[in-house]
mmCIF file of C-alpha atoms and ligand atoms in Angstrom:
data_model
loop_
_atom_site.group_PDB
_atom_site.id
_atom_site.type_symbol
_atom_site.label_atom_id
_atom_site.label_comp_id
_atom_site.label_asym_id
_atom_site.label_seq_id
_atom_site.Cartn_x
_atom_site.Cartn_y
_atom_site.Cartn_z
ATOM 1 C CA MET A 23 -4.341 -53.407 -16.440
ATOM 2 C CA ALA A 24 -0.644 -54.687 -15.017
ATOM 3 C CA LYS A 25 0.844 -53.794 -18.148
ATOM 4 C CA LYS A 26 -0.244 -50.731 -18.024
ATOM 5 C CA LYS A 27 1.133 -50.471 -14.664
ATOM 6 C CA ARG A 28 5.029 -51.005 -15.829
ATOM 7 C CA ASN A 29 4.794 -48.216 -18.581
ATOM 8 C CA ILE A 30 4.349 -45.765 -16.205
ATOM 9 C CA ASN A 31 7.565 -46.464 -13.647
ATOM 10 C CA LYS A 32 9.298 -46.556 -16.640
ATOM 11 C CA LYS A 33 8.143 -42.487 -17.101
ATOM 12 C CA LYS A 34 9.137 -42.561 -14.164
ATOM 13 C CA LYS A 35 11.998 -43.483 -14.163
ATOM 14 C CA GLN A 36 13.095 -41.287 -17.461
ATOM 15 C CA LYS A 37 12.033 -38.027 -15.063
ATOM 16 C CA GLN A 38 13.780 -39.029 -12.399
ATOM 17 C CA LEU A 39 16.803 -39.528 -14.670
ATOM 18 C CA LEU A 40 16.008 -36.121 -16.482
ATOM 19 C CA LYS A 41 16.533 -34.391 -12.730
ATOM 20 C CA SER A 42 19.703 -35.891 -11.943
ATOM 21 C CA PHE A 43 20.844 -34.983 -15.820
ATOM 22 C CA ASP A 44 19.800 -31.618 -14.608
ATOM 23 C CA SER A 45 20.681 -31.724 -11.521
ATOM 24 C CA THR A 46 24.198 -32.781 -12.251
ATOM 25 C CA GLY A 47 24.590 -30.949 -15.663
ATOM 26 C CA ASN A 48 26.595 -28.227 -17.110
ATOM 27 C CA SER A 49 24.247 -27.330 -19.706
ATOM 28 C CA THR A 50 21.937 -24.971 -18.790
ATOM 29 C CA VAL A 51 19.412 -24.052 -15.828
ATOM 30 C CA THR A 52 15.825 -22.635 -17.123
ATOM 31 C CA TYR A 53 14.501 -19.685 -16.019
ATOM 32 C CA ILE A 54 10.778 -19.272 -15.180
ATOM 33 C CA CYS A 55 9.689 -15.116 -15.253
ATOM 34 C CA LEU A 56 7.014 -14.855 -12.012
ATOM 35 C CA GLN A 57 5.341 -12.250 -14.083
ATOM 36 C CA CYS A 58 5.337 -13.085 -17.534
ATOM 37 C CA GLY A 59 5.658 -16.779 -17.238
ATOM 38 C CA ILE A 60 7.988 -16.614 -19.833
ATOM 39 C CA ALA A 61 11.304 -19.496 -19.786
ATOM 40 C CA GLU A 62 14.899 -19.017 -20.480
ATOM 41 C CA ARG A 63 17.385 -21.341 -20.494
ATOM 42 C CA ILE A 64 20.609 -19.754 -18.908
ATOM 43 C CA PRO A 65 23.691 -21.548 -19.379
ATOM 44 C CA LYS A 66 25.375 -22.443 -16.049
ATOM 45 C CA GLU A 67 28.525 -20.901 -16.246
ATOM 46 C CA ILE A 68 26.946 -17.563 -16.204
ATOM 47 C CA ILE A 69 25.785 -18.167 -13.252
ATOM 48 C CA GLU A 70 28.070 -19.659 -11.420
ATOM 49 C CA THR A 71 29.596 -16.920 -12.681
ATOM 50 C CA ILE A 72 27.333 -14.288 -11.135
ATOM 51 C CA GLU A 73 27.828 -16.415 -7.773
ATOM 52 C CA PHE A 74 31.480 -15.664 -6.820
ATOM 53 C CA LEU A 75 31.182 -12.296 -8.505
ATOM 54 C CA ASP A 76 28.294 -10.488 -6.445
ATOM 55 C CA GLU A 77 29.432 -9.630 -2.890
ATOM 56 C CA ASP A 78 25.863 -10.234 -1.168
ATOM 57 C CA PHE A 79 24.782 -13.440 -2.753
ATOM 58 C CA SER A 80 24.187 -15.959 -0.507
ATOM 59 C CA PRO A 81 24.451 -19.149 -1.262
ATOM 60 C CA LEU A 82 20.574 -19.563 0.240
ATOM 61 C CA THR A 83 19.201 -17.443 -2.688
ATOM 62 C CA ALA A 84 18.862 -18.786 -5.662
ATOM 63 C CA PRO A 85 20.827 -16.045 -8.242
ATOM 64 C CA GLN A 86 17.926 -13.969 -10.309
ATOM 65 C CA PHE A 87 17.666 -12.338 -13.119
ATOM 66 C CA SER A 88 15.252 -10.196 -14.581
ATOM 67 C CA CYS A 89 13.026 -10.707 -17.532
ATOM 68 C CA GLU A 90 13.763 -9.268 -20.695
ATOM 69 C CA LYS A 91 10.236 -9.119 -21.185
ATOM 70 C CA CYS A 92 8.867 -7.926 -18.990
ATOM 71 C CA GLY A 93 11.403 -6.523 -16.463
ATOM 72 C CA GLY A 94 10.202 -9.032 -13.624
ATOM 73 C CA GLU A 95 11.617 -11.336 -11.431
ATOM 74 C CA MET A 96 13.030 -14.939 -13.173
ATOM 75 C CA TYR A 97 13.263 -18.119 -10.619
ATOM 76 C CA PRO A 98 15.191 -21.167 -11.664
ATOM 77 C CA GLN A 99 12.988 -24.292 -12.416
ATOM 78 C CA TYR A 100 15.807 -26.881 -11.241
ATOM 79 C CA TYR A 101 19.168 -25.406 -9.723
ATOM 80 C CA ARG A 102 20.975 -26.541 -7.303
ATOM 81 C CA ASN A 103 24.299 -24.560 -6.485
ATOM 82 C CA PHE A 104 27.671 -25.626 -5.274
ATOM 83 C CA CYS A 105 26.555 -25.605 -1.814
ATOM 84 C CA GLY A 106 24.331 -28.460 -2.457
ATOM 85 C CA ILE A 107 21.422 -26.107 -1.837
ATOM 86 C CA GLU A 108 18.121 -26.487 -4.004
ATOM 87 C CA PHE A 109 15.942 -24.027 -5.841
ATOM 88 C CA GLN A 110 12.452 -25.129 -7.656
ATOM 89 C CA LEU A 111 10.079 -22.760 -9.173
ATOM 90 C CA SER A 112 6.928 -24.177 -6.365
ATOM 91 C CA ASP A 113 9.481 -22.705 -3.594
ATOM 92 C CA VAL A 114 7.996 -19.884 -4.691
ATOM 93 C CA GLN A 115 4.587 -19.667 -6.875
ATOM 94 C CA ASP A 116 3.677 -21.473 -3.321
ATOM 95 C CA LYS A 117 3.642 -18.231 -1.889
HETATM 96 ZN ZN1 ZN B 224 8.666 -11.364 -17.952
#
């Protein structure tokens, strides 16, 4: 019983570690299409470029992309911008 519990804790720790990699990572951000659910990995560099180039961009909203398959709106699964504001898919899925 106790052994089982320890395993769960270990798993949780790995998940947290993975999450911190995402927030500091320099690789990619996973975007999910809100319409068809397809996932796409978008290099963080591109997202940051959009943030700086888009005149209408507000740091309070996540940079968004259109789905290549259905043209639907895509939202980051998890993304933290340069202001430290976090965006998660659950933000829009709860609505
Ligand atoms: Zn789509």
